Every structure is written in C-alpha cells, then in structure tokens.
GROMACS .gro file of C-alpha atoms in nm:
model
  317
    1UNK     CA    1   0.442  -1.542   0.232
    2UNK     CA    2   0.229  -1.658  -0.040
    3UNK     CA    3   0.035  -1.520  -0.344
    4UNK     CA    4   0.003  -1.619  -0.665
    5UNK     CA    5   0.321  -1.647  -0.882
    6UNK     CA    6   0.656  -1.564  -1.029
    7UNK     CA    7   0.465  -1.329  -1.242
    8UNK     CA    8   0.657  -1.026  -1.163
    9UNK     CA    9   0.350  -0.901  -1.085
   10UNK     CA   10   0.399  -0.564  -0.928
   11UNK     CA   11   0.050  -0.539  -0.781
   12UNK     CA   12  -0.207  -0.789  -0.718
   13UNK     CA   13  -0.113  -1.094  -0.845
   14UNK     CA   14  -0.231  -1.311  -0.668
   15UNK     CA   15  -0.062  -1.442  -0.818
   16UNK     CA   16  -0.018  -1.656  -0.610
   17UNK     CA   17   0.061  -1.841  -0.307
   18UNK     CA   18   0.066  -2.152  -0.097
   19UNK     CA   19   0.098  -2.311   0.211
   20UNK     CA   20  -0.067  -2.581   0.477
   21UNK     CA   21  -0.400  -2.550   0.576
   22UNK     CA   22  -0.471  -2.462   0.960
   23UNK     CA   23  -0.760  -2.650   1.098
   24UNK     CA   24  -0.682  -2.558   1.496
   25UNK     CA   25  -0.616  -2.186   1.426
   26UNK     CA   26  -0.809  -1.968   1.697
   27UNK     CA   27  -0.846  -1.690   1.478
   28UNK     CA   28  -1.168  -1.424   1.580
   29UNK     CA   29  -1.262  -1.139   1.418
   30UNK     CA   30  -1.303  -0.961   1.713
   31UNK     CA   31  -0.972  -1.057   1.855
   32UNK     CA   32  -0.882  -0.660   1.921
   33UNK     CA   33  -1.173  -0.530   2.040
   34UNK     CA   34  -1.057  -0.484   2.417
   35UNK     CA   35  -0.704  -0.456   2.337
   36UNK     CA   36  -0.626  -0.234   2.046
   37UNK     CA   37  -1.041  -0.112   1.937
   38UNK     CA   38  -0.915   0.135   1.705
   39UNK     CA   39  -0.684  -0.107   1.515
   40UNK     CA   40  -0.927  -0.223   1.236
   41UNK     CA   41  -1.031   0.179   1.147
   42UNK     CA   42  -0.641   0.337   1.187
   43UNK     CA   43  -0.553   0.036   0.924
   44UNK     CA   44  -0.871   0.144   0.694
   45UNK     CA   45  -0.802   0.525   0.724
   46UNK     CA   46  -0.434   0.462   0.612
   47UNK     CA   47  -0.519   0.219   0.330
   48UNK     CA   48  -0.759   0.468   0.197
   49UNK     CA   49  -0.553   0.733   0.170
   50UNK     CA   50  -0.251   0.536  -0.009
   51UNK     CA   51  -0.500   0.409  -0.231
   52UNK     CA   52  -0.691   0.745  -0.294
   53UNK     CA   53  -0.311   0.860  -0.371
   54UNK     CA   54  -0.238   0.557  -0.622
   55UNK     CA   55  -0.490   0.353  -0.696
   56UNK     CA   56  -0.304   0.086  -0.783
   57UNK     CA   57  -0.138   0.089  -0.424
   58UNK     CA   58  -0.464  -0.137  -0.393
   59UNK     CA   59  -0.339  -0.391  -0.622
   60UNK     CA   60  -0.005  -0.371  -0.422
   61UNK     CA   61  -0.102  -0.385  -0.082
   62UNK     CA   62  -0.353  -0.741  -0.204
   63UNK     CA   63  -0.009  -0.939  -0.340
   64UNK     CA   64   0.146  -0.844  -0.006
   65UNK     CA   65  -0.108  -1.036   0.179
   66UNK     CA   66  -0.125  -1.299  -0.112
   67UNK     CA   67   0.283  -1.388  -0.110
   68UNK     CA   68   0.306  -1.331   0.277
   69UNK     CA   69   0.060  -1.636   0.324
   70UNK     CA   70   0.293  -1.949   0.361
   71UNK     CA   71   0.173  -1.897   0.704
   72UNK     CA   72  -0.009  -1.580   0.669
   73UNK     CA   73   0.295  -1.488   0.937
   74UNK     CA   74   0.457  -1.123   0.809
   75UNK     CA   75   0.751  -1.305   0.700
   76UNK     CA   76   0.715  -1.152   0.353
   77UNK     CA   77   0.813  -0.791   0.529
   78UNK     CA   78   1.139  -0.920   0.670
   79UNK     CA   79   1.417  -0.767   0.512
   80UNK     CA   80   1.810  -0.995   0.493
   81UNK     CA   81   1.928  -1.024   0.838
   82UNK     CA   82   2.280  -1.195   0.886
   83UNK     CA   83   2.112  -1.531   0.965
   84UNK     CA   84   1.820  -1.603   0.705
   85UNK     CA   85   1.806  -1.450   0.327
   86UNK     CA   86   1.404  -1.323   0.322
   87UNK     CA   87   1.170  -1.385   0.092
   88UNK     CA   88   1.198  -0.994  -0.094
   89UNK     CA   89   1.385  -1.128  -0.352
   90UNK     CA   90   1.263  -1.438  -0.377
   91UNK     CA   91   1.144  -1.495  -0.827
   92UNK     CA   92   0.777  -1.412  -0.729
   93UNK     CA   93   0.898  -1.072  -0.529
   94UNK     CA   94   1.211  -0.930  -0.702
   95UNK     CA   95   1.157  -0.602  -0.807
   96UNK     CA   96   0.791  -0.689  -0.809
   97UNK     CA   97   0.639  -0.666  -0.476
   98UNK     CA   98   0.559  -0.308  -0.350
   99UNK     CA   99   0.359  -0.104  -0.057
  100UNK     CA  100   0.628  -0.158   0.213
  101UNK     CA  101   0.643   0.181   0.245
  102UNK     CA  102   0.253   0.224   0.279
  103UNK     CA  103   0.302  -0.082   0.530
  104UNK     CA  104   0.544   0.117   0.722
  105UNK     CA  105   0.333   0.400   0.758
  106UNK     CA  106   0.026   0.143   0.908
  107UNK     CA  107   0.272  -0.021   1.137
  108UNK     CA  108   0.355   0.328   1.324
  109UNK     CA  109  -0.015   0.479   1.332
  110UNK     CA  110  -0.085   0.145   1.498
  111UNK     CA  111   0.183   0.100   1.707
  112UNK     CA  112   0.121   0.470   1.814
  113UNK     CA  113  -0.247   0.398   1.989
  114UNK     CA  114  -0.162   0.034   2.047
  115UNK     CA  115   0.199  -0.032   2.098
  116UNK     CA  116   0.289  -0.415   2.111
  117UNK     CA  117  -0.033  -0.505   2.009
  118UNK     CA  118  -0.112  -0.570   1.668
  119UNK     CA  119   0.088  -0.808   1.446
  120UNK     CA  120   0.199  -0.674   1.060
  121UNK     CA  121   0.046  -1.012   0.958
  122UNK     CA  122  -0.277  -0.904   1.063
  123UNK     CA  123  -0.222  -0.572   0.906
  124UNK     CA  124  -0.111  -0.724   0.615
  125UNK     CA  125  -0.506  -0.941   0.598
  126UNK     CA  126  -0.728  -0.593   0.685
  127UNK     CA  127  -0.556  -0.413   0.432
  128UNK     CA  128  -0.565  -0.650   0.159
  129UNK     CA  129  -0.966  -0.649   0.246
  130UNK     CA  130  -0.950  -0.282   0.258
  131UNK     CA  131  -0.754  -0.252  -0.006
  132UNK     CA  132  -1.035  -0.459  -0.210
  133UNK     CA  133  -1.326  -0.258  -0.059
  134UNK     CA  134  -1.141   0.091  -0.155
  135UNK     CA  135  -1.143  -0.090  -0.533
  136UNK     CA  136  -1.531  -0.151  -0.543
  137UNK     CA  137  -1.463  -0.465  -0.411
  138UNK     CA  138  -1.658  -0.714  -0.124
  139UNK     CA  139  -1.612  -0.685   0.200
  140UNK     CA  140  -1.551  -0.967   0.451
  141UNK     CA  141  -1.503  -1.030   0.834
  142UNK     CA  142  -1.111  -1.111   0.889
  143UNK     CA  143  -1.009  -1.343   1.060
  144UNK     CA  144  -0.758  -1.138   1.365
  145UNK     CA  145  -0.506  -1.309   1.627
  146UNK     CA  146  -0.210  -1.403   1.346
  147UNK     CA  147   0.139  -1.283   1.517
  148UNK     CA  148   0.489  -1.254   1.313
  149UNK     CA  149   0.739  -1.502   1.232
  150UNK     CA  150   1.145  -1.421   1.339
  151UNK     CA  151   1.269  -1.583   1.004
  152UNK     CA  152   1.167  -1.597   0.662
  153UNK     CA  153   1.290  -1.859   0.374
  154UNK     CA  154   1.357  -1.796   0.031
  155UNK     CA  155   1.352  -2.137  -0.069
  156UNK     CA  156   0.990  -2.167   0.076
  157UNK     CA  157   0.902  -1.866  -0.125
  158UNK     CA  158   1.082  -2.008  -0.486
  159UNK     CA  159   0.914  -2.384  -0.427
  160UNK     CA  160   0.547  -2.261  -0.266
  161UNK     CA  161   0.428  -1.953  -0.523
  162UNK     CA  162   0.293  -2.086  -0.842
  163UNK     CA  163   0.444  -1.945  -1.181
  164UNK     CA  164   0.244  -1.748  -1.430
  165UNK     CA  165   0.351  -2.049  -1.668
  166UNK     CA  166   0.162  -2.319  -1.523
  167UNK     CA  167  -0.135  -2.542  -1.674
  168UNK     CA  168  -0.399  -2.616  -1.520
  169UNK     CA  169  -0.359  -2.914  -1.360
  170UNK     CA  170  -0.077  -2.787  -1.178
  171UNK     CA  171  -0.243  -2.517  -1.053
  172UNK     CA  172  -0.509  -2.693  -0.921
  173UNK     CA  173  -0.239  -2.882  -0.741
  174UNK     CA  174  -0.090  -2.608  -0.595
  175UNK     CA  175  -0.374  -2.481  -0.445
  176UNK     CA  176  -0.476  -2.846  -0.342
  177UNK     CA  177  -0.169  -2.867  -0.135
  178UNK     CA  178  -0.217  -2.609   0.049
  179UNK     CA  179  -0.596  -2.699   0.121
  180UNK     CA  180  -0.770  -2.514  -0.111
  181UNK     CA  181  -1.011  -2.634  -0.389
  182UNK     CA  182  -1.008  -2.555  -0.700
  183UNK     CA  183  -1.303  -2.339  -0.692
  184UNK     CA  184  -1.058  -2.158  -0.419
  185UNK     CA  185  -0.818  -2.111  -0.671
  186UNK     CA  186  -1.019  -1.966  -0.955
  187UNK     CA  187  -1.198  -1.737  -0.743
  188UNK     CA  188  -0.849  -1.630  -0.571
  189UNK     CA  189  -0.690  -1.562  -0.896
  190UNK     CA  190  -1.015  -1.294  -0.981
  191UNK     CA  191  -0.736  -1.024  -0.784
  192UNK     CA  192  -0.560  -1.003  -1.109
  193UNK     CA  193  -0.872  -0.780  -1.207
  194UNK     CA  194  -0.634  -0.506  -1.053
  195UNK     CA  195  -0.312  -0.455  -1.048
  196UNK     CA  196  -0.014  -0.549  -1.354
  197UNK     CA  197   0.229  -0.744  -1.478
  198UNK     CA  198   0.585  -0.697  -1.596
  199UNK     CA  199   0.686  -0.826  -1.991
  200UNK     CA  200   0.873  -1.098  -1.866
  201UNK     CA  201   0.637  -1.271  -1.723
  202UNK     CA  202   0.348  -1.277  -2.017
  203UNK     CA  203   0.644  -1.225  -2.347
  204UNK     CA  204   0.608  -1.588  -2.407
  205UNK     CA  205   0.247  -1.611  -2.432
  206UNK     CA  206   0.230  -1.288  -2.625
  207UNK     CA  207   0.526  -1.454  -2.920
  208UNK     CA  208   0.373  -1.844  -2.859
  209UNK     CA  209   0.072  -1.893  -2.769
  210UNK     CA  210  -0.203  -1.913  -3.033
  211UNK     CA  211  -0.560  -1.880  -2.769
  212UNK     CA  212  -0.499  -1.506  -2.772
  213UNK     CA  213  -0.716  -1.222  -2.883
  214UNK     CA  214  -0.518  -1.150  -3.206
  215UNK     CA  215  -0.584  -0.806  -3.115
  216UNK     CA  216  -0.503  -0.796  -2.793
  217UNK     CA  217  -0.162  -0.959  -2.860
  218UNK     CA  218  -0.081  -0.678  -3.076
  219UNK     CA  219  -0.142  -0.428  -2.846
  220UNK     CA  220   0.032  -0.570  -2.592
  221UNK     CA  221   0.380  -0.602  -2.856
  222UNK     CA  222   0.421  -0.231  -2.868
  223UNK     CA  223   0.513  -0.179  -2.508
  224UNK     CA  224   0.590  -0.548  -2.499
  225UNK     CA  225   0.880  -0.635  -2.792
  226UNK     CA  226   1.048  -0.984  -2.813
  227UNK     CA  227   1.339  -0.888  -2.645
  228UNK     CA  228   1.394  -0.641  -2.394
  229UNK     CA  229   1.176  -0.374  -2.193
  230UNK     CA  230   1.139  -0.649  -1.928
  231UNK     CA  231   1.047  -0.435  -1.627
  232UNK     CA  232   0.763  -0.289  -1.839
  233UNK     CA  233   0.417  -0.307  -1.685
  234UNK     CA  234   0.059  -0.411  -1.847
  235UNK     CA  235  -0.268  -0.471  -1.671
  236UNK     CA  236  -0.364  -0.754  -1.581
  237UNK     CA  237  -0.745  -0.665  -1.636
  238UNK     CA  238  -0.756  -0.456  -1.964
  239UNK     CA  239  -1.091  -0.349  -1.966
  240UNK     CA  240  -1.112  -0.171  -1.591
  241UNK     CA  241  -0.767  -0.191  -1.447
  242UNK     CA  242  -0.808  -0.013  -1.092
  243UNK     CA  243  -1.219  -0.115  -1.072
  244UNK     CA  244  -1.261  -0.485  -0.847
  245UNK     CA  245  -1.526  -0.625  -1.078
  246UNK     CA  246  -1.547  -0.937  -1.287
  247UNK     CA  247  -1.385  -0.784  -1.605
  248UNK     CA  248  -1.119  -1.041  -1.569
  249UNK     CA  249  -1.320  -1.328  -1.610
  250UNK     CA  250  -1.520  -1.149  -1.900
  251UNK     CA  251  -1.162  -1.139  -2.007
  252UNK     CA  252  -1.082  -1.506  -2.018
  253UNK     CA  253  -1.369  -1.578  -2.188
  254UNK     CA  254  -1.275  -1.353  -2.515
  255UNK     CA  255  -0.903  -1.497  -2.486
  256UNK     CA  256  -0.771  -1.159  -2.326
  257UNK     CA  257  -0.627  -1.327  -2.036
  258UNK     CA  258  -0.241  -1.168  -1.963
  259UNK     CA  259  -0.020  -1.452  -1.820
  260UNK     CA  260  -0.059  -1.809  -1.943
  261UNK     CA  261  -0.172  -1.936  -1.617
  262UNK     CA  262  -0.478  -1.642  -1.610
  263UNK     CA  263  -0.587  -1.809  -1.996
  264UNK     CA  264  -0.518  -2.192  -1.813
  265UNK     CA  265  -0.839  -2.100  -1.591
  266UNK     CA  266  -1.056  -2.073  -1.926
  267UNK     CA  267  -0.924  -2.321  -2.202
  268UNK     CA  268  -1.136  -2.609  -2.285
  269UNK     CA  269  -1.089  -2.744  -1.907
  270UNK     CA  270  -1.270  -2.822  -1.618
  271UNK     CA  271  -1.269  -2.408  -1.494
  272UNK     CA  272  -1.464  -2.267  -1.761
  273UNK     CA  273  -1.802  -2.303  -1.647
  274UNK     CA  274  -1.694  -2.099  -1.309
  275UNK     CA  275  -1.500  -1.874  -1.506
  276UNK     CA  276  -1.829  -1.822  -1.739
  277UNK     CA  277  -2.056  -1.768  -1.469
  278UNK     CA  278  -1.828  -1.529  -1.274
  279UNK     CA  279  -1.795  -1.355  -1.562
  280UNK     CA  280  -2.207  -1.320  -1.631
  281UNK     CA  281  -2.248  -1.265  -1.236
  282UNK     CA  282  -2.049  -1.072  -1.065
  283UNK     CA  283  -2.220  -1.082  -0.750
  284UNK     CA  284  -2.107  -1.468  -0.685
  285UNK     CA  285  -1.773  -1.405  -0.792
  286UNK     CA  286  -1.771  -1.131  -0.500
  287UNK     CA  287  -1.909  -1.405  -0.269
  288UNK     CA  288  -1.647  -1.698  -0.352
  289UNK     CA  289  -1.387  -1.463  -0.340
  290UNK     CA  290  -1.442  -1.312  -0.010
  291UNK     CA  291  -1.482  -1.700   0.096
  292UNK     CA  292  -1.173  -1.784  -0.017
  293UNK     CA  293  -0.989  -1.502   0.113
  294UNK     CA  294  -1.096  -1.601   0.445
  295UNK     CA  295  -0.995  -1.926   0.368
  296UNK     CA  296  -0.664  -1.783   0.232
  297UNK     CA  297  -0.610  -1.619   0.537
  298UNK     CA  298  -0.641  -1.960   0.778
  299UNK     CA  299  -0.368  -2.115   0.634
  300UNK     CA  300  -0.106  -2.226   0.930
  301UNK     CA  301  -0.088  -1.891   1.102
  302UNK     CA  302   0.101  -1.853   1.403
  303UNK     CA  303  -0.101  -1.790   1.746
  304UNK     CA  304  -0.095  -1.813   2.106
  305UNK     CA  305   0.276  -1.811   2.242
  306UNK     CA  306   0.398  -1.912   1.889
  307UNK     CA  307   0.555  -1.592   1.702
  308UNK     CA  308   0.590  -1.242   1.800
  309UNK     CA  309   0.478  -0.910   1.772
  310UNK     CA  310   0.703  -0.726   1.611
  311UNK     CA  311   0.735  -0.358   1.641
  312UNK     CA  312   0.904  -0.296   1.282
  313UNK     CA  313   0.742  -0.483   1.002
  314UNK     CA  314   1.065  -0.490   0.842
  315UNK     CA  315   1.287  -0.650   1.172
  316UNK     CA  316   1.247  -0.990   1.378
  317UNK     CA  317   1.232  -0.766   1.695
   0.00000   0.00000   0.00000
C-alpha cells in the first residue's frame, strides 16, 4: 500500500509511499509465461482501453500501485472486513484513490483465461507500467511472482505515506527507510507529471508560501479560494497534464510546483541539480524512473507459500 502522500491526490500521486526493502524477493519477469501466457497482454488491452476512455484513469491506476506498495501486496484493494479497517480510507486514500472499478474489470478478464493464477498485486505493477506507457511514458520489465495479503492496516497506511507538506529532509527520509535513495525519490515523484490534486492538499502553499510563480498562484485561487471547494481538483503538471514527459520538473524549476513537497524537490537544496537536468533531458528522467519503479516494486512483497491469490481484488478470499 504505498505511494506518495496525503495529498488527496486523486490520480498519480505518487505521492507517495513506503515500506522495507526486499533483498531475497524471487521476483522474474517471466514468472507467467507457462502458467497464465496471456496475463501480461489481457492486463495491457484492459488498461488501454480505460485509459483511451479517461485519460487520466492513467494517473489513477499509477497511485494504486504507488499506495498499495507497503509490501507491493494488493492490500490497498481490500475493502473493511469485520476484522481489520483497510487502508481505503486511510488520509492518503479518502475520497482520493480511484480505478477500482477499472481494477475490477482486469481481475475478471484474467481470472477468466487464468483462474487462480495471477495475483491483483501483480496486476496492480503491469498496469501502473502500462498505464505509464499508454501516457507516452517508458517502458520497463516488471518484476512478476507478488501474491495478496489477507489483511490490510490503516495505521500502516497513515504512518508509511509521506504528506504533500513535507521538507525535504524528511522526504528523503522517508524514502531512505524504505530503501530507496534519494535519487529514487525524486525520480519517483516525476508521476505527478499526470494526474491531480484536490485544494486541500496544496491551499496552504497557494495562501503561504512565497517560492510560487505569482502567476501561477493566482490561477490556481479561482478554483482554489481560502476556504472551501476542498474536493476541487488541479493538475499536478500544468503545462501537459495527461502527457508522461518531464514538464513537471520544467515545472519546479520556474516555481510552478503544486504541493509543497513537489516545490521541496527544487528549493535551494541538495535535489536541484537532478531536478534541473531531468528537466533539460527527458530521456534520463525516463531511465531513473523506470529504475526506480522496479525498485519500487521489490519492496517486501509476499512470495512463495506466503500470501494468497485472491480471486476478488476487493476480498481476502
């Protein structure tokens, strides 16, 4: 259950995420190939569609796979059971997180030519990739052989996801604890060139903060106001808001970053030469990201006899 942040983000958001790293994971790439070979292109045909439909189902379907990995386990699908509260309403997820539905929809199609087989965890990793690709994103080999976790935990979900309102330095430590650089973390947090954010989760920097685009700030007040209109949604990405590019870093450096913790990454610190160079070449921000996702993707999955395969994305089975 993991991504990148309270930001109400309701699509990409990486916002954020994090978790222990697994260094004894057997995860292959080819881990369907004799058991389910049409898994990887029944997940790609699906996410294409949903995204052809609304592109920024893209966006969506990305967070999903950035808040599910605490473990990278499908816990972030579970819906309340009478023994565990999940992790849907969790301050990262509440009315925030979407694409269940499209998740739903991949879940059946697979279960239909491979029943038992593939785990909504790995779904939840080849569509965030696809879901990238479909963008104009990169493309990168995922890791396969994740299977689902029978509980979920709120608490884990509050403590572990990193709020749009931290600094630097405790972002970096975020992502540290969980095993991944801070290089990691400033490519990871390039998703938020899709997908958008709700008021409540930028207002402050928008009233407060002075390293704004004056500009930009005012743009942002009309649908934005000091008080109220919470649930309303901005991009995170002005420029190109359903195109994967490096707009967002080009974005940073001209102080038109949305959330506090997007501006943190370029502000006088120890990010802004990466966050200058992704921004002049796009092509290594497509390289560190799809890195990182991998990387993303390895932390403390559950394999072998640990886990399940659940049927229902939304049920423990």
């Amino acid at each position: 259950m993991a991504s990148l942040s309270p930001l109400s983000l309701t699509c990409s958001s990486f916002l954020f995420f994090f978790f222990i790293a697994a260094t004894s994971a057997q995860l292959s790439p080819t881990f369907y190939a004799t058991t389910c070979p049409s898994a990887l292109l029944t997940i790609r045909s699906a996410v294409v569609t949903a995204v052809a439909k609304e592109h920024r189902m893209g966006a969506s379907l990305l967070r999903l796979h950035f808040h599910d990995c605490f473990g990278c386990d499908g816990s972030v699908l579970l819906d309340d059971t009478s023994t565990f509260t999940g992790e849907k309403t969790a301050f990262a997820n509440a009315n925030s997180l979407r694409g269940f539905d499209v998740v739903d929809t991949i879940k059946s199609q697979v279960e239909s030519v491979c029943p038992k087989v593939v785990s909504c965890a790995d779904i939840l990793a080849v569509a965030a990739r696809d879901s990238v690709v479909a963008l104009g994103g990169p493309s990168w080999a995922v890791q396969l052989g994740r299977r689902d976790s029978t509980t979920a935990s709120l608490s884990n979900a509050n403590s572990d996801i990193p709020a749009p309102t931290l600094d630097l330095s405790s972002l970096i430590s975020a992502f540290s604890n969980k095993g991944l650089s801070a290089t990691d973390m400033v490519a990871l947090s390039g998703s938020h060139t899709i997908g958008q954010a709700q008021c409540t989760s930028f207002r402050d920097r928008l009233y407060n903060e002075t390293n704004i685009d004056a500009s930009f700030a005012t743009s942002l007040k009309s649908n934005c106001p000091s008080s109220g209109s919470d649930n309303v949604v901005s991009p995170l990405d002005v420029s190109t808001p359903t195109s994967f590019d490096s707009f967002y870093f080009k974005n940073l450096v001209n102080k038109k970053g949305l959330l506090h913790s997007d501006q943190q990454l370029f502000s006088g610190g120890s990010t802004d030469s990466q966050v200058s160079s992704y921004g002049s070449n796009g092509a290594t921000f497509f390289t560190d990201f799809a890195k990182a996702m991998v990387k993303m993707g390895n932390i403390s999955p559950l394999t072998g006899t640990s886990g399940v395969i659940r049927t229902n994305c939304r049920n423990p089975n």
